[in-house]
GROMACS .gro file of C-alpha atoms in nm:
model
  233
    1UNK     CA    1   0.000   0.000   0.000
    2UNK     CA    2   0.176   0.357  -0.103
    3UNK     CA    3   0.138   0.638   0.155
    4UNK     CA    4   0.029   0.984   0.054
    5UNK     CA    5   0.211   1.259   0.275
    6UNK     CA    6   0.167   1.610   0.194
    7UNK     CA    7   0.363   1.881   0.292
    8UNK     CA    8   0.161   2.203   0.417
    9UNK     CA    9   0.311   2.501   0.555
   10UNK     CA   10   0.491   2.924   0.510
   11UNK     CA   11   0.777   3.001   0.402
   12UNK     CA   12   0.964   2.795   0.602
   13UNK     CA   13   0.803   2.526   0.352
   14UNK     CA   14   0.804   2.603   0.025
   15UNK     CA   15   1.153   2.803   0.045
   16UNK     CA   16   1.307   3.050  -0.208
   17UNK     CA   17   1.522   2.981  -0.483
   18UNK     CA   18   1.840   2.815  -0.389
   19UNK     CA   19   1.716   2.668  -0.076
   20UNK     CA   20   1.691   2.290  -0.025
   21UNK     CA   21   1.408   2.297   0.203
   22UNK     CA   22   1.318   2.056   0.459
   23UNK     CA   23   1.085   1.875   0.237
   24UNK     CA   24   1.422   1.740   0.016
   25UNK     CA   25   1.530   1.623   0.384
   26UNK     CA   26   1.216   1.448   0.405
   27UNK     CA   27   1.246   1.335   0.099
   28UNK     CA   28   1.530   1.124   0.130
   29UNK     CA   29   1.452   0.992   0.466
   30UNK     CA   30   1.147   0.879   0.310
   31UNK     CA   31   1.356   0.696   0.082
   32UNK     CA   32   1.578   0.548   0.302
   33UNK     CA   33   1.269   0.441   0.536
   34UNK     CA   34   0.978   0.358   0.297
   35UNK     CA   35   1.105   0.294  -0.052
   36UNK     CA   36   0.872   0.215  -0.309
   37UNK     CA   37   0.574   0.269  -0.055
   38UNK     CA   38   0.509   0.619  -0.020
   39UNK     CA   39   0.429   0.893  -0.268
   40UNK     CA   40   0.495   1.281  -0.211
   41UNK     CA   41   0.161   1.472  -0.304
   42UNK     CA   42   0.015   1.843  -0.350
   43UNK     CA   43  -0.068   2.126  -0.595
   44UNK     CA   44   0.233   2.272  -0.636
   45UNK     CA   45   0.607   2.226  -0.707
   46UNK     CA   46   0.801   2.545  -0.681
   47UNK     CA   47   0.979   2.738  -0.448
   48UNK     CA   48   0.962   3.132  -0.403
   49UNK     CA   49   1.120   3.375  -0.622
   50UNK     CA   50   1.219   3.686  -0.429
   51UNK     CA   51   1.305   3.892  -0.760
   52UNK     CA   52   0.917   3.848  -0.860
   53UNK     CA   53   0.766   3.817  -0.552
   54UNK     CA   54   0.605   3.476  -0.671
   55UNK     CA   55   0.647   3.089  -0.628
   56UNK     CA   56   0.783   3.070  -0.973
   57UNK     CA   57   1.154   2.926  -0.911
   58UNK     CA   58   1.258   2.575  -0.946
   59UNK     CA   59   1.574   2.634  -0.853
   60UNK     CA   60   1.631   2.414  -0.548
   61UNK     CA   61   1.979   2.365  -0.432
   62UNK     CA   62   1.997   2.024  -0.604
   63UNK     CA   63   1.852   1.987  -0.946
   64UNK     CA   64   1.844   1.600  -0.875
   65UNK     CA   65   1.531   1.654  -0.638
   66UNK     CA   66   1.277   1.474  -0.812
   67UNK     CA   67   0.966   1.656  -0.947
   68UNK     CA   68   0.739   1.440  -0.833
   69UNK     CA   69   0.947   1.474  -0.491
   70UNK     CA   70   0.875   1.855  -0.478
   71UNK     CA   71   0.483   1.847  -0.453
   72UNK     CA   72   0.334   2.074  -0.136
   73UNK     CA   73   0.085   2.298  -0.060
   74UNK     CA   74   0.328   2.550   0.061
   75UNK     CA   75   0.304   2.940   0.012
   76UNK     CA   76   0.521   3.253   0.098
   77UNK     CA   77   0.281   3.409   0.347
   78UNK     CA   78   0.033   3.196   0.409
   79UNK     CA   79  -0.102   3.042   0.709
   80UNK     CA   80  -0.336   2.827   0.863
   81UNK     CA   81  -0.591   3.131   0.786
   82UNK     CA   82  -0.493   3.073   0.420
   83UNK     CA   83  -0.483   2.714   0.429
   84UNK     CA   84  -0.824   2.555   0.613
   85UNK     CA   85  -1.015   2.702   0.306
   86UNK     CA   86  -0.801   2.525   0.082
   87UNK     CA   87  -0.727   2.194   0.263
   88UNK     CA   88  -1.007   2.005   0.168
   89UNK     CA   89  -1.022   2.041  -0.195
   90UNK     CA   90  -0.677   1.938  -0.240
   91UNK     CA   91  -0.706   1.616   0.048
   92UNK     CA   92  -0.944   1.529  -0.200
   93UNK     CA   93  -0.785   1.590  -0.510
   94UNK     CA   94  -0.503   1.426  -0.399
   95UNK     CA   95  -0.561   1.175  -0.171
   96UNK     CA   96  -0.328   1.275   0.106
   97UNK     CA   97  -0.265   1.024   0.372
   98UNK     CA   98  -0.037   1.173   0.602
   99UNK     CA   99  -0.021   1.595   0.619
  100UNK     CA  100   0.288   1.734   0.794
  101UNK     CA  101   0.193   2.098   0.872
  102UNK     CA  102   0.408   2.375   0.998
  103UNK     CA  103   0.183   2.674   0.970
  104UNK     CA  104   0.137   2.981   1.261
  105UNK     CA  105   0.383   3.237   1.282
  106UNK     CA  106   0.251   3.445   0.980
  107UNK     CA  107  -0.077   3.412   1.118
  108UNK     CA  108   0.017   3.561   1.442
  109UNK     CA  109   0.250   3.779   1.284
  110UNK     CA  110  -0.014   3.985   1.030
  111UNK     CA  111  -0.326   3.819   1.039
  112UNK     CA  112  -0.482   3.667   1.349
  113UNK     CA  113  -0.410   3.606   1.726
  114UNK     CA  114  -0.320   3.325   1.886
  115UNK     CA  115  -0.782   3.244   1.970
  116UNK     CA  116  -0.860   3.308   1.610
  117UNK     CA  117  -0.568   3.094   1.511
  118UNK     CA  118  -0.664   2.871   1.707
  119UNK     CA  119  -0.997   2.809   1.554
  120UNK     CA  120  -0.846   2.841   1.203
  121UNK     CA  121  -0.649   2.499   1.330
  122UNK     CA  122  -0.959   2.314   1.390
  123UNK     CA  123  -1.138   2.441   1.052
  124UNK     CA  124  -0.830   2.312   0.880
  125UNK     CA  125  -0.828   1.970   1.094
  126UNK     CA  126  -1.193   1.955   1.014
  127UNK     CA  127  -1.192   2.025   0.660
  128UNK     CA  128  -0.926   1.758   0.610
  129UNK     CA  129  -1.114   1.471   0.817
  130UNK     CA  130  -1.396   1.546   0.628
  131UNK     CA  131  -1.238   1.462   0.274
  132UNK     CA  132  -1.060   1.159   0.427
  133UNK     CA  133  -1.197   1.044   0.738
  134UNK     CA  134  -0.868   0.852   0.784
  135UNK     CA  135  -0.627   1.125   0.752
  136UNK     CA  136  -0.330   1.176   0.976
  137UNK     CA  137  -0.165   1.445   1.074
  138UNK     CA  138   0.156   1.601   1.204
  139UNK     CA  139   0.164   1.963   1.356
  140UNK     CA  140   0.467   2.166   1.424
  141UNK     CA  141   0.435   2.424   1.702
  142UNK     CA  142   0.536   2.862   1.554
  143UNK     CA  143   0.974   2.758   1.539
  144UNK     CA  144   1.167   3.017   1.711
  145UNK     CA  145   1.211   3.359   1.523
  146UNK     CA  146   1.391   3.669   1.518
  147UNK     CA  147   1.091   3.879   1.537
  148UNK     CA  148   0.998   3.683   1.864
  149UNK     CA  149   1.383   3.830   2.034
  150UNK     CA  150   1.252   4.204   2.036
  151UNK     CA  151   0.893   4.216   2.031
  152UNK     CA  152   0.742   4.098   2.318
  153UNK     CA  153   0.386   4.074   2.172
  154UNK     CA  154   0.470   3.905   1.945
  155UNK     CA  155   0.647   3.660   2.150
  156UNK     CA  156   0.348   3.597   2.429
  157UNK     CA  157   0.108   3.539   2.103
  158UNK     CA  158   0.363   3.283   1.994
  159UNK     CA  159   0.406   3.106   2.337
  160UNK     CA  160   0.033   3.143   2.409
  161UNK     CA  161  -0.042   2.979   2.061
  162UNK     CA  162   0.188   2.681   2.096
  163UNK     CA  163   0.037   2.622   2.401
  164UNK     CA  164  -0.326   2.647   2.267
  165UNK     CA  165  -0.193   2.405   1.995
  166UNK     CA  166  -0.094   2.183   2.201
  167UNK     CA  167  -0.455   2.131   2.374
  168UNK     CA  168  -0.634   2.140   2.072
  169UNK     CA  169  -0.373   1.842   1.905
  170UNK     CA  170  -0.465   1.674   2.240
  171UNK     CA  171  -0.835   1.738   2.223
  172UNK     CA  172  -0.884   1.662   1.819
  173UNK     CA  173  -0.677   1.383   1.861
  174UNK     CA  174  -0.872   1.055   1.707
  175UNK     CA  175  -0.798   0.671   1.668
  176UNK     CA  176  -0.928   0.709   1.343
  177UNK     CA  177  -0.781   1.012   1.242
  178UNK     CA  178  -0.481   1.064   1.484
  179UNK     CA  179  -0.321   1.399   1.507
  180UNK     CA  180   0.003   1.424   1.655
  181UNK     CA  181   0.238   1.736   1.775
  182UNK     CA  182   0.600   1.770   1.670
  183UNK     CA  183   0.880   1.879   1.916
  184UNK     CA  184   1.046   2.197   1.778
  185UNK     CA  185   1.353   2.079   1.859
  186UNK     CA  186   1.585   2.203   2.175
  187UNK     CA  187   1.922   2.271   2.027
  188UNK     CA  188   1.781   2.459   1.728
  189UNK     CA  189   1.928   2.834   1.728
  190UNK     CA  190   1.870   3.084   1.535
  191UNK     CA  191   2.204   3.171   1.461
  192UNK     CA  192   2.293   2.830   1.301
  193UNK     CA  193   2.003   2.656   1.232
  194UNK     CA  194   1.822   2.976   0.976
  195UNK     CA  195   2.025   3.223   0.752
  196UNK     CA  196   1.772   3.512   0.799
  197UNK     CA  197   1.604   3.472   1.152
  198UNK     CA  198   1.378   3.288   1.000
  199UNK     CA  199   1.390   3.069   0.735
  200UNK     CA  200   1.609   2.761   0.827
  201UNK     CA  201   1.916   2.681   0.686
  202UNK     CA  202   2.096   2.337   0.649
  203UNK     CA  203   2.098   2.228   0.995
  204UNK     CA  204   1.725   2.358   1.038
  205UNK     CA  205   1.643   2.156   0.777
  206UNK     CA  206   1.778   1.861   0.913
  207UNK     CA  207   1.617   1.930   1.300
  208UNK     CA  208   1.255   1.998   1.122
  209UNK     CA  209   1.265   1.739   0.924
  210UNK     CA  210   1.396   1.444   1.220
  211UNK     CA  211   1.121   1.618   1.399
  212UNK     CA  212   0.870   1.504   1.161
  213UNK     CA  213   1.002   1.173   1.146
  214UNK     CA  214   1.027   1.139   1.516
  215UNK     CA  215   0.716   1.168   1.597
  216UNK     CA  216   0.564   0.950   1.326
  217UNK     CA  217   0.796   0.677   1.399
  218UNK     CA  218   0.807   0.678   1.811
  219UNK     CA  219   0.393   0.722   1.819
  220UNK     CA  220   0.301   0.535   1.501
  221UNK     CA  221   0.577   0.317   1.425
  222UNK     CA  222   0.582   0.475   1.113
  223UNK     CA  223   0.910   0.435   0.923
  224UNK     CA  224   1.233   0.495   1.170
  225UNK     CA  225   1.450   0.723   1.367
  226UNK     CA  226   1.545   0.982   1.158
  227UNK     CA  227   1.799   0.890   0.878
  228UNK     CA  228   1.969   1.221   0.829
  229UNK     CA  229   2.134   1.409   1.027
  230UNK     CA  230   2.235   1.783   1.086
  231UNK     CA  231   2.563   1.712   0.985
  232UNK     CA  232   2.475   1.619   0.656
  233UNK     CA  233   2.520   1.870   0.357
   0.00000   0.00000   0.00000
């Protein structure tokens, strides 16, 4: 049986041109872990192209990244306020399986706080179990940020989201839909682990993606430890 995952997040997701992303990572520890039996799914392929301020670039960091590897529903942007509205359609259209979400800090950042983004997480966890009943999901807490070192707002909204995410992952949890929480992991640091602030760099890559795969594997014994590593290039 081949397993759909889909990849739905920011920027952190998609990337800009010349990134790898943590998807690629993903990518090849699904390959090490489930060859042949999963399949990467979603509406789009690119990555974000700063010079037109659209996700028109395919130019990730190595060309040999399969196209049918670099499916997502990823945007520069967007966040779960963008995303429950669109969720459904494409769980349907694709037949997702598994969604690996890392959405939240450009809600909280320009659109909604930390209540209202919390209700956007259950439309979007709705939405999805309605199109597959079966679905399961993986949800990454707002990763540490620059903006979150100097403005304090900011920062409670963050803190007081993660922990509202956390209840509601615990509440909409389901045997027949489970939904799980990712660990943003302890030694990531902004000044190694992003190039911006932000957007994570090599290393990040690595931690988000052995996040992912932690989780999966230690609560559904899904696949295996994480076959990376931050060391790797």
């Amino acid at each position: 049986m081949t397993m759909r995952f889909m990849f739905v997040g920011d920027s952190c997701t998609i990337g800009q041109a010349g990134d790898h992303t943590w998807r690629y990572r993903m990518w090849q520890h699904l390959e090490a872990v489930l060859p042949g039996r999963y399949e990467i799914v979603g509406p789009r392929t690119g990555l974000y192209d700063s010079a037109a301020d659209a996700p028109l670039s395919h130019a990730y960091a190595d060309p040999a990244f399969p196209a049918s590897a670099r499916r997502h529903l990823a945007g520069w942007g967007e966040g779960w306020l963008h995303m429950a509205p669109l969720i459904g359609e494409t769980v349907t259209a694709t037949g997702a399986d598994v969604l690996l979400v890392s959405l939240g800090l450009i809600d909280l950042g320009f659109y909604t706080n930390s209540d209202q983004t919390t209700e956007n997480v259950r439309a979007f966890v709705d939405a999805a179990r309605v199109a597959n009943p079966h679905v399961r999901s993986v949800v990454m807490p707002v990763i540490p940020n620059i903006r979150a070192t100097y403005d304090a707002p900011f920062a409670a909204e963050c803190a007081r989201f993660n922990e509202l995410l956390a209840k509601t992952v615990a509440d909409l949890d389901t045997a027949a839909s489970p939904l799980l929480l990712a660990t943003v992991p302890e030694t990531y640091e902004l000044g190694t682990d992003t190039y911006d602030g932000t957007h994570p760099g090599p290393s990040g890559e690595h931690k988000l993606a052995a996040s992912f795969a932690s989780a999966m594997h230690q609560a559904w014994g899904l696949g295996s430890p994480y076959s990376g590593g931050v060391a790797a290039r």
